[in-house]
Coordinates of C-alpha atoms in Angstrom, one line a residue:
Chain L
M1 CA 0.1 -0.1 -0.1
T2 CA 1.5 3.4 -1.0
E3 CA 1.2 6.3 1.4
L4 CA -0.6 9.4 0.1
P5 CA 1.6 12.2 -1.1
E6 CA 2.0 14.6 1.9
R7 CA 3.8 17.4 -0.1
A8 CA 1.4 20.2 -1.4
L9 CA 2.5 22.9 -4.0
Q10 CA 0.9 26.1 -4.9
L11 CA 1.3 27.6 -8.4
I12 CA 0.3 31.0 -9.7
V13 CA -0.9 30.5 -13.4
S14 CA -1.6 33.0 -16.0
Y15 CA -3.5 32.0 -19.2
D16 CA -5.0 33.2 -22.4
G17 CA -8.4 31.6 -22.1
T18 CA -9.3 32.2 -25.9
N19 CA -8.4 28.9 -27.2
Y20 CA -9.7 26.8 -24.2
A21 CA -13.2 25.3 -23.2
G22 CA -12.5 26.9 -19.8
W23 CA -10.7 25.6 -16.6
Q24 CA -12.5 22.3 -15.9
I25 CA -11.5 19.0 -17.7
Q26 CA -14.2 17.9 -20.2
N27 CA -14.0 15.1 -22.7
D28 CA -12.3 15.8 -26.0
Q29 CA -12.0 19.5 -25.0
R30 CA -8.8 21.6 -24.6
T31 CA -8.9 22.8 -21.0
I32 CA -6.6 24.5 -18.7
Q33 CA -7.0 21.8 -15.9
G34 CA -6.4 19.2 -18.6
A35 CA -3.2 20.8 -19.9
L36 CA -1.6 21.3 -16.4
E37 CA -2.6 17.7 -15.3
R38 CA -1.2 16.1 -18.6
T39 CA 2.1 18.3 -18.2
L40 CA 2.5 17.2 -14.5
L41 CA 2.1 13.7 -15.4
K42 CA 4.9 13.9 -18.0
I43 CA 7.2 15.7 -15.5
T44 CA 6.7 13.7 -12.6
G45 CA 5.3 10.2 -13.9
E46 CA 2.4 10.8 -11.2
K47 CA -1.3 11.0 -12.1
I48 CA -1.9 14.4 -10.3
R49 CA -5.3 16.0 -9.8
V50 CA -5.0 19.7 -9.6
T51 CA -7.4 22.2 -7.9
G52 CA -8.1 25.7 -9.4
S53 CA -9.3 28.5 -7.1
G54 CA -12.0 29.1 -9.4
R55 CA -13.3 27.1 -12.5
T56 CA -12.9 30.0 -15.1
D57 CA -15.6 29.6 -18.0
S58 CA -14.7 29.1 -21.7
G59 CA -12.8 32.3 -23.1
V60 CA -12.1 33.8 -19.5
H61 CA -8.6 34.6 -18.9
A62 CA -6.4 34.4 -15.9
I63 CA -3.5 36.8 -14.8
G64 CA -3.1 35.0 -11.3
Q65 CA -5.2 31.8 -11.1
V66 CA -4.1 29.7 -8.1
V67 CA -3.6 26.1 -8.4
S68 CA -3.1 23.6 -5.6
F69 CA -2.0 19.8 -5.9
R70 CA -0.3 17.2 -4.0
M71 CA 2.8 15.0 -5.2
Q72 CA 5.5 12.6 -4.2
S73 CA 8.1 14.1 -6.3
Q74 CA 10.7 16.1 -4.5
L75 CA 11.5 18.4 -7.2
S76 CA 12.0 22.1 -5.8
P77 CA 9.4 24.5 -6.5
D78 CA 11.5 26.5 -9.0
V79 CA 12.6 23.4 -10.9
M80 CA 8.6 22.5 -11.2
R81 CA 8.0 26.1 -12.4
R82 CA 10.6 25.9 -15.1
A83 CA 9.8 22.3 -16.2
L84 CA 6.1 23.2 -16.4
N85 CA 6.8 26.3 -18.6
A86 CA 9.0 24.3 -20.9
E87 CA 6.3 21.8 -21.5
L88 CA 3.1 23.8 -21.2
P89 CA 1.6 25.3 -24.4
P90 CA 2.7 29.0 -24.8
D91 CA -0.8 30.4 -23.7
I92 CA -0.5 28.9 -20.2
V93 CA 2.6 30.3 -18.0
V94 CA 3.3 29.4 -14.5
Q95 CA 4.4 32.6 -12.7
S96 CA 5.4 31.0 -9.6
A97 CA 5.4 28.0 -7.6
R98 CA 5.9 27.4 -3.7
N99 CA 5.6 24.7 -1.2
A100 CA 2.4 24.8 0.9
I101 CA 1.1 23.0 4.0
P102 CA -0.2 19.5 3.2
E103 CA -3.8 20.6 3.8
F104 CA -3.4 23.6 1.4
N105 CA -6.4 23.7 -1.2
A106 CA -6.9 26.7 -3.5
I107 CA -10.6 26.7 -3.1
D108 CA -11.1 26.1 0.5
C109 CA -8.4 28.2 1.9
A110 CA -8.9 31.3 -0.1
I111 CA -9.7 34.5 1.6
K112 CA -10.6 36.7 -1.2
K113 CA -10.5 37.1 -4.7
R114 CA -10.0 39.9 -7.3
Y115 CA -11.3 39.9 -11.0
R116 CA -10.8 42.3 -13.7
Y117 CA -13.2 43.2 -16.6
L118 CA -11.8 45.1 -19.7
L119 CA -14.2 47.1 -21.7
Q120 CA -13.3 48.9 -25.0
E121 CA -15.4 51.9 -25.4
G122 CA -15.9 54.2 -28.4
R123 CA -16.8 54.3 -32.1
I124 CA -13.9 52.2 -33.3
D125 CA -13.0 48.6 -32.3
D126 CA -9.4 47.9 -31.3
V127 CA -8.2 44.9 -33.3
F128 CA -5.8 43.7 -30.6
S129 CA -8.5 43.6 -28.0
R130 CA -11.1 41.5 -29.9
Q131 CA -10.6 38.6 -27.5
Y132 CA -9.4 40.6 -24.7
A133 CA -12.0 43.2 -23.9
W134 CA -15.7 43.8 -24.7
F135 CA -16.4 46.2 -27.2
V136 CA -19.0 48.7 -26.2
K137 CA -20.0 51.0 -29.3
K138 CA -20.8 54.1 -27.2
E139 CA -18.9 56.5 -25.0
L140 CA -19.5 55.5 -21.4
N141 CA -20.2 57.9 -18.5
F142 CA -17.4 57.1 -16.3
A143 CA -18.5 59.2 -13.3
A144 CA -21.9 57.4 -13.3
M145 CA -20.2 54.1 -13.4
Q146 CA -18.1 54.9 -10.4
A147 CA -21.1 56.1 -8.4
A148 CA -23.2 53.1 -9.3
A149 CA -20.2 50.9 -8.3
Q150 CA -20.4 52.1 -4.8
H151 CA -23.7 50.5 -4.0
L152 CA -22.1 47.1 -4.4
I153 CA -19.5 47.6 -1.6
G154 CA -20.3 45.8 1.7
E155 CA -22.1 42.4 2.7
H156 CA -25.2 42.0 0.5
D157 CA -27.5 39.5 -1.0
F158 CA -26.2 39.2 -4.6
A159 CA -29.0 36.8 -5.7
S160 CA -29.7 39.5 -8.6
F161 CA -26.1 38.9 -9.8
E162 CA -26.2 35.2 -10.2
S163 CA -27.1 33.1 -13.2
V164 CA -30.2 31.1 -12.8
G165 CA -29.8 27.5 -12.1
S166 CA -27.0 27.9 -9.9
E167 CA -27.1 26.1 -6.4
R168 CA -25.5 27.7 -3.5
M169 CA -26.1 27.7 0.3
T170 CA -26.2 31.3 0.5
T171 CA -26.0 34.2 -1.9
V172 CA -24.6 36.6 0.5
R173 CA -21.1 37.9 -0.3
H174 CA -19.0 40.7 1.1
V175 CA -17.6 42.9 -1.7
F176 CA -14.5 44.7 -0.3
D177 CA -13.8 46.9 -3.2
V178 CA -15.1 47.7 -6.8
Q179 CA -13.0 50.2 -9.0
V180 CA -13.8 51.6 -12.2
L181 CA -10.6 52.7 -13.8
R182 CA -9.3 54.1 -17.0
S183 CA -6.7 52.2 -18.9
E184 CA -5.0 52.4 -22.1
R185 CA -3.6 49.7 -24.5
H186 CA -2.2 50.4 -28.0
E187 CA -3.7 53.9 -28.2
F188 CA -7.1 52.6 -27.6
D189 CA -9.0 53.7 -24.3
K190 CA -10.0 51.1 -22.0
V191 CA -12.2 51.0 -19.0
A192 CA -11.4 48.3 -16.4
I193 CA -13.8 47.2 -13.7
E194 CA -12.2 45.4 -10.8
V195 CA -14.2 43.6 -8.2
E196 CA -12.7 42.0 -5.0
A197 CA -14.9 40.0 -2.6
N198 CA -14.9 37.0 -0.2
G199 CA -16.4 34.9 -2.9
F200 CA -18.2 35.0 -6.1
L201 CA -21.5 33.7 -7.4
Y202 CA -21.7 32.2 -11.0
N203 CA -21.4 35.1 -13.3
M204 CA -21.4 37.7 -10.6
V205 CA -18.7 39.8 -12.0
R206 CA -20.1 39.4 -15.8
I207 CA -23.5 40.5 -14.5
I208 CA -22.2 43.3 -12.3
V209 CA -20.4 44.6 -15.5
G210 CA -23.4 44.3 -17.9
T211 CA -25.4 46.3 -15.1
L212 CA -22.7 49.0 -14.8
V213 CA -22.7 49.4 -18.5
D214 CA -26.3 50.2 -18.6
V215 CA -25.6 52.9 -16.2
G216 CA -22.6 54.1 -18.2
K217 CA -24.7 54.2 -21.4
G218 CA -27.1 56.5 -19.6
R219 CA -30.1 53.9 -19.8
R220 CA -30.2 53.9 -16.0
P221 CA -29.1 56.1 -13.1
P222 CA -26.5 55.0 -10.7
E223 CA -29.0 54.4 -7.9
W224 CA -30.6 51.7 -10.0
V225 CA -27.9 49.4 -8.9
A226 CA -29.3 49.7 -5.4
E227 CA -32.7 48.5 -6.7
V228 CA -31.2 45.7 -8.5
L229 CA -29.5 44.4 -5.4
A230 CA -32.9 44.7 -3.4
A231 CA -34.8 42.9 -6.1
K232 CA -32.9 39.6 -5.4
K233 CA -33.6 38.2 -8.6
R234 CA -31.7 37.8 -11.8
T235 CA -34.0 39.5 -14.3
A236 CA -33.8 42.8 -12.3
G237 CA -30.2 43.6 -13.5
G238 CA -28.2 44.2 -16.6
M239 CA -27.1 41.5 -19.2
T240 CA -24.2 39.1 -18.6
A241 CA -21.1 40.6 -20.1
P242 CA -19.4 38.3 -22.5
A243 CA -16.7 36.0 -21.3
H244 CA -13.7 37.2 -23.1
G245 CA -13.2 40.6 -21.2
L246 CA -13.0 38.7 -17.8
Y247 CA -9.6 38.1 -16.0
L248 CA -9.1 36.2 -12.8
L249 CA -6.6 38.8 -11.2
R250 CA -5.4 37.6 -7.8
V251 CA -6.6 35.2 -5.1
D252 CA -5.4 35.8 -1.5
Y253 CA -4.7 33.1 1.3
P254 CA -3.5 33.4 4.9
E255 CA 0.2 33.6 5.1
T256 CA 0.1 30.3 7.3
C257 CA -0.4 28.3 4.1
W258 CA 3.1 28.7 2.7
L259 CA 6.1 26.6 3.9
D260 CA 8.6 28.9 2.3
Chain S
M1 CA -13.6 54.0 -73.3
T2 CA -14.1 54.4 -69.5
E3 CA -12.5 57.6 -67.9
L4 CA -9.8 56.9 -65.1
P5 CA -11.4 57.5 -61.6
E6 CA -10.5 60.9 -60.3
R7 CA -11.7 60.4 -56.8
A8 CA -9.0 59.4 -54.1
L9 CA -9.5 58.1 -50.7
Q10 CA -7.3 57.9 -47.7
L11 CA -8.0 55.3 -45.1
I12 CA -6.3 54.7 -41.6
V13 CA -6.3 51.1 -40.9
S14 CA -5.2 49.0 -37.9
Y15 CA -4.5 45.2 -38.1
D16 CA -3.3 42.4 -36.0
G17 CA -0.6 41.0 -38.4
T18 CA -0.5 37.6 -36.6
N19 CA -2.4 35.6 -39.1
Y20 CA -1.3 37.4 -42.2
A21 CA 1.8 36.8 -44.5
G22 CA 2.3 40.7 -44.3
W23 CA 0.8 43.6 -46.3
Q24 CA 1.7 42.9 -50.0
I25 CA -0.4 40.6 -52.2
Q26 CA 1.2 37.1 -52.6
N27 CA -0.6 34.2 -54.3
D28 CA -2.5 31.8 -52.1
Q29 CA -1.4 33.7 -49.0
R30 CA -3.6 35.9 -46.6
T31 CA -2.3 39.4 -46.8
I32 CA -3.8 42.8 -45.7
Q33 CA -3.7 44.3 -49.1
G34 CA -5.5 41.3 -50.6
A35 CA -8.3 41.4 -47.9
L36 CA -8.8 45.3 -48.4
E37 CA -8.9 44.8 -52.3
R38 CA -11.2 41.8 -52.1
T39 CA -13.5 43.9 -49.9
L40 CA -13.5 46.8 -51.9
L41 CA -14.4 44.8 -54.9
K42 CA -17.3 43.5 -53.1
I43 CA -18.6 46.8 -51.9
T44 CA -18.1 48.9 -55.0
G45 CA -18.0 46.2 -57.8
E46 CA -14.7 48.0 -58.9
K47 CA -11.4 46.4 -59.3
I48 CA -9.4 48.7 -57.0
R49 CA -5.7 48.6 -56.4
V50 CA -4.7 50.0 -53.0
T51 CA -1.3 51.4 -51.9
G52 CA -0.1 51.1 -48.3
S53 CA 2.5 53.5 -46.9
G54 CA 4.6 50.7 -46.0
R55 CA 4.7 47.0 -46.9
T56 CA 4.5 45.6 -43.4
D57 CA 6.2 42.1 -43.2
S58 CA 4.6 38.9 -41.9
G59 CA 3.6 39.3 -38.3
V60 CA 4.2 43.0 -38.1
H61 CA 0.9 44.9 -36.8
A62 CA -0.4 48.4 -37.6
I63 CA -2.1 50.9 -35.5
G64 CA -2.4 53.6 -38.0
Q65 CA -1.5 52.1 -41.5
V66 CA -2.3 54.6 -44.2
V67 CA -3.8 53.4 -47.6
S68 CA -4.7 55.2 -50.7
F69 CA -6.8 54.3 -53.6
R70 CA -8.9 55.7 -56.5
M71 CA -12.4 54.7 -57.2
Q72 CA -15.5 55.5 -59.4
S73 CA -18.0 54.9 -56.6
Q74 CA -19.5 58.1 -55.0
L75 CA -20.1 56.6 -51.6
S76 CA -19.2 59.0 -48.8
P77 CA -16.0 58.3 -46.7
D78 CA -18.1 57.4 -43.8
V79 CA -20.3 54.9 -45.5
M80 CA -17.2 53.3 -47.1
R81 CA -15.5 53.1 -43.6
R82 CA -18.7 51.2 -42.2
A83 CA -19.1 49.1 -45.1
L84 CA -15.4 48.1 -45.0
N85 CA -15.8 47.3 -41.4
A86 CA -18.8 45.2 -42.0
E87 CA -17.1 43.0 -44.6
L88 CA -13.6 43.0 -43.3
P89 CA -12.3 40.1 -41.2
P90 CA -12.3 41.2 -37.4
D91 CA -8.4 41.5 -37.2
I92 CA -8.5 44.3 -39.8
V93 CA -10.2 47.6 -38.8
V94 CA -10.8 50.9 -40.7
Q95 CA -10.2 53.7 -38.2
S96 CA -11.2 56.5 -40.6
A97 CA -11.8 57.5 -44.3
R98 CA -11.6 60.8 -45.9
N99 CA -11.5 62.3 -49.3
A100 CA -8.1 63.1 -50.7
I101 CA -6.7 65.2 -53.6
P102 CA -6.8 63.0 -56.9
E103 CA -2.9 62.7 -56.8
F104 CA -2.8 61.4 -53.3
N105 CA -0.4 58.4 -52.8
A106 CA 0.1 56.8 -49.4
I107 CA 3.9 56.1 -50.3
D108 CA 4.8 59.2 -52.2
C109 CA 3.0 61.8 -50.2
A110 CA 4.2 60.8 -46.8
I111 CA 6.4 63.2 -44.7
K112 CA 7.3 61.2 -41.7
K113 CA 6.4 57.7 -40.2
R114 CA 6.4 56.6 -36.7
Y115 CA 7.0 52.9 -35.6
R116 CA 6.5 51.3 -32.1
Y117 CA 8.3 48.3 -31.1
L118 CA 7.1 46.5 -27.8
L119 CA 9.5 44.5 -25.5
Q120 CA 8.4 42.4 -22.6
E121 CA 11.3 42.2 -20.1
G122 CA 11.7 40.0 -16.9
R123 CA 11.8 36.5 -15.9
I124 CA 8.2 35.6 -16.7
D125 CA 6.6 35.8 -20.1
D126 CA 3.1 37.6 -20.5
V127 CA 0.8 35.0 -22.1
F128 CA -1.3 37.9 -23.6
S129 CA 1.6 39.5 -25.5
R130 CA 3.2 36.2 -27.1
Q131 CA 2.3 37.6 -30.5
Y132 CA 2.4 41.2 -29.5
A133 CA 5.8 42.0 -27.8
W134 CA 9.3 40.6 -27.9
F135 CA 10.1 38.5 -24.7
V136 CA 13.6 39.5 -23.6
K137 CA 14.2 37.2 -20.4
K138 CA 16.2 39.7 -18.8
E139 CA 15.8 43.0 -16.9
L140 CA 16.9 45.9 -19.3
N141 CA 19.0 48.8 -18.3
F142 CA 16.4 51.6 -19.2
A143 CA 18.5 54.7 -18.9
A144 CA 21.4 53.0 -20.9
M145 CA 18.9 52.3 -23.7
Q146 CA 17.7 56.0 -23.5
A147 CA 21.2 57.3 -23.7
A148 CA 22.0 54.9 -26.6
A149 CA 19.0 56.0 -28.5
Q150 CA 20.1 59.7 -28.6
H151 CA 22.9 58.8 -31.0
L152 CA 20.5 58.0 -33.6
I153 CA 18.6 61.2 -33.7
G154 CA 19.5 63.5 -36.7
E155 CA 20.4 62.9 -40.3
H156 CA 22.7 59.9 -40.6
D157 CA 23.7 57.1 -42.9
F158 CA 21.8 54.2 -41.5
A159 CA 23.5 51.5 -43.9
S160 CA 24.3 49.4 -40.6
F161 CA 20.7 49.5 -39.8
E162 CA 19.3 48.0 -43.2
S163 CA 19.1 44.1 -43.9
V164 CA 21.5 43.0 -46.6
G165 CA 20.1 42.7 -50.2
S166 CA 18.0 45.8 -50.1
E167 CA 18.4 48.2 -52.9
R168 CA 18.0 51.9 -52.2
M169 CA 19.1 55.1 -53.8
T170 CA 20.5 56.2 -50.6
T171 CA 20.7 55.0 -47.0
V172 CA 20.6 58.5 -45.4
R173 CA 17.5 59.1 -43.4
H174 CA 16.5 61.7 -41.0
V175 CA 15.4 60.4 -37.6
F176 CA 13.4 63.0 -35.7
D177 CA 12.7 61.3 -32.5
V178 CA 13.6 58.1 -30.7
Q179 CA 11.8 57.2 -27.4
V180 CA 12.4 54.4 -24.9
L181 CA 9.3 54.5 -22.6
R182 CA 7.9 52.3 -19.9
S183 CA 4.4 50.9 -20.6
E184 CA 2.2 48.4 -18.8
R185 CA -0.2 45.9 -20.0
H186 CA -2.1 43.2 -18.0
E187 CA 0.3 43.8 -14.9
F188 CA 3.3 42.9 -17.0
D189 CA 5.9 45.5 -17.7
K190 CA 6.7 46.5 -21.0
V191 CA 9.2 48.7 -22.8
A192 CA 8.1 50.6 -25.9
I193 CA 10.7 51.9 -28.4
E194 CA 9.3 54.5 -30.8
V195 CA 11.1 55.8 -33.9
E196 CA 10.0 58.5 -36.0
A197 CA 11.8 59.3 -39.3
N198 CA 11.4 60.8 -42.9
G199 CA 11.6 57.3 -44.2
F200 CA 12.9 53.8 -43.1
L201 CA 15.2 51.3 -44.5
Y202 CA 14.2 47.7 -44.7
N203 CA 14.3 46.4 -41.2
M204 CA 15.5 49.5 -39.8
V205 CA 13.3 49.7 -36.7
R206 CA 13.9 45.9 -35.8
I207 CA 17.7 46.3 -36.2
I208 CA 17.6 49.6 -34.1
V209 CA 15.6 47.6 -31.3
G210 CA 18.0 44.5 -31.5
T211 CA 20.9 47.0 -31.1
L212 CA 19.4 48.9 -28.2
V213 CA 18.5 45.6 -26.4
D214 CA 22.3 44.6 -26.5
V215 CA 22.9 48.0 -24.6
G216 CA 20.0 47.4 -22.3
K217 CA 21.4 43.9 -21.4
G218 CA 24.6 45.4 -20.5
R219 CA 26.6 43.9 -23.5
R220 CA 27.6 47.0 -25.0
P221 CA 27.8 50.6 -23.7
P222 CA 25.5 53.3 -25.0
E223 CA 28.3 54.9 -27.1
W224 CA 28.5 51.7 -29.2
V225 CA 25.5 52.7 -31.2
A226 CA 27.6 55.7 -32.6
E227 CA 30.2 53.2 -33.8
V228 CA 27.5 50.9 -35.3
L229 CA 26.4 54.1 -37.3
A230 CA 29.9 55.0 -38.3
A231 CA 30.6 51.3 -39.5
K232 CA 28.0 51.6 -42.3
K233 CA 27.6 47.9 -42.6
R234 CA 24.8 45.6 -41.1
T235 CA 27.2 43.2 -39.2
A236 CA 28.2 46.0 -37.0
G237 CA 24.9 46.3 -35.1
G238 CA 22.6 43.8 -33.0
M239 CA 20.2 41.3 -34.1
T240 CA 17.0 41.9 -36.1
A241 CA 14.3 42.0 -33.5
P242 CA 11.4 39.7 -34.2
A243 CA 8.5 41.0 -36.4
H244 CA 5.9 40.5 -33.9
G245 CA 6.8 43.3 -31.5
L246 CA 6.5 45.9 -34.4
Y247 CA 3.8 48.4 -34.9
L248 CA 3.3 50.8 -37.7
L249 CA 1.9 53.6 -35.4
R250 CA 1.4 56.9 -37.6
V251 CA 2.1 58.3 -41.1
D252 CA 1.9 62.1 -41.6
Y253 CA 1.0 63.8 -44.7
P254 CA 0.8 67.6 -45.7
E255 CA -2.8 69.0 -44.8
T256 CA -3.1 69.9 -48.4
C257 CA -3.7 66.2 -49.3
W258 CA -7.2 66.4 -47.7
L259 CA -10.5 67.3 -49.4
D260 CA -12.4 67.2 -46.0

C-alpha cells in the first residue's frame, strides 16, 4: 500500500483563455486543468489532480489563477515552475511555485479574490483586443459608473447577480472593493472594472459589468444598482457581459499556508 | 472608353498581423492588401488597387497604416468605412476614411512615419503578449537604452541598420525622434521603443531595437551605437528583433492632401 503524498504545492498561473473550453476537464476539449495535469504527469510520472481557485469559463482569462495539488516528487518549486513552462503550451504560463502546508487547497483556503473586466469603448474597435475586452460601441459615462459601483460595496445578498440555475447555500457575499478605472492599450482607451470579494456567485462579475454598462450608457441612473440588489432576482439587472473581457486577477490566502 | 477614376480616398487602418503573410499581395497567402482589395471589390464592384504607406512584413502589426486608392464610386467616406468594417475580417479595422486630392498616394506623399516596438522584459513571459511583444528574458537597463537612442537622432547614413540585399538610392535618413518608454499591460511591464523618421530602410526599426537591447542587457555601452552607425555595415549592429513586436503607429502627410 502506497502512502498518500504529503507534499502540497501552490502555483500562480496566467493563461489566455481564448483557445480553451475553460478551466475544468471535459472529454475531448482543450481545458486549462487538462493541460496542467497532462504536463504534471509528463514531468513527475504521477497522476496528479489539480484544484483551481475558480473554474473559469470558456474564453475567460487569468492573470493570477491559483492552483493547488499534492505530489510525491521532491523536485524544488523553481524546478517545477521551469519544467512546467518548458512543457506547457505558450498560452499557459506558471508565474511562481511554492511549497504549501499539506492541507492547502486553492478553493477552501482562499480568503478573497479579485477579478478584472476590460471594456473597450468608443466608435472604433481595437483589433488587438477583440478576444481580450468587450467592445461597447458607445462612450461610457465614467463618473456615473463609479457612483453606481459604490452600491455594491459591503455585505449584500447578490442573488440578482447570479445566473439562474446555480445552487449555493447562500447568495450573501462581502464585496470589499469595486473600482472603475481608465486604462490604455495600443492607443485605444479602455475601462477596467475590478471587483474584490470574499467569494463570487456564478457569473457575478459579468452581471455586475453588464449592469454598470447600462448605467454608463445612460439607460439607468447610478441608484438603479441599489434597486437591482434589493430585487434579489436575476431579471432585475443588466445583461451578462461576454466571457472574453474577464480576468481572474488575484487570489489571497493566509500567510500560514506557505512553507517557504 | 471609360475614364480613369478621379476620386481618391485615404484610409487609416489597424490590423493584427499575426495571421497574415504581411501587407503585400502574394499568391495563395492571406495578406492585408488582398483582404482590402477583395472587400473593396465586393462593396463597389470595382477592381481597385490599394497602396499602403509601407509594406509591413508577416507578423508585423499596424495601429495607423495609411492606405490610398482611387475609385468611381461616389459613396461617402463614412459609408465606405462602415461598409469595409462590416465586411473585413475582425483583425482588420478601418479607423477612418476621408476624401483626398486625386494625386494622393500613401507612399509618395508621406512626410514622416512613426513605428513602435514592444518589448516584454523580465523573468516571466506575459501570455497575452506572445504575439504582440518580444520577450527578452532579462531586466533591461532603461537609462542606458535611452542614452544609446540619442545617438540615432538626426540625419545619418543608416546603412548599418538595413538588412543586406536591399536596394535603395540612398541609405541616409533623418530620424526626428527616438523614445524609450515604460508601458504596462495586464500587470506585465513593457518597454516601448518608438522611432520617427522621414523614411525607413528595410528592417531599420527591428535592427535599431536589436541593437538597443544589446545595450539594455549590458553587453555594450550606449556609445557603441555611434560606432555601429559609423561602421555603415549590417554586421556592426545587433540582431534583427522579431517581427511580432513591431507596430506601424502613424504616418503624416501635408494637410493639403485632404479635401475634407
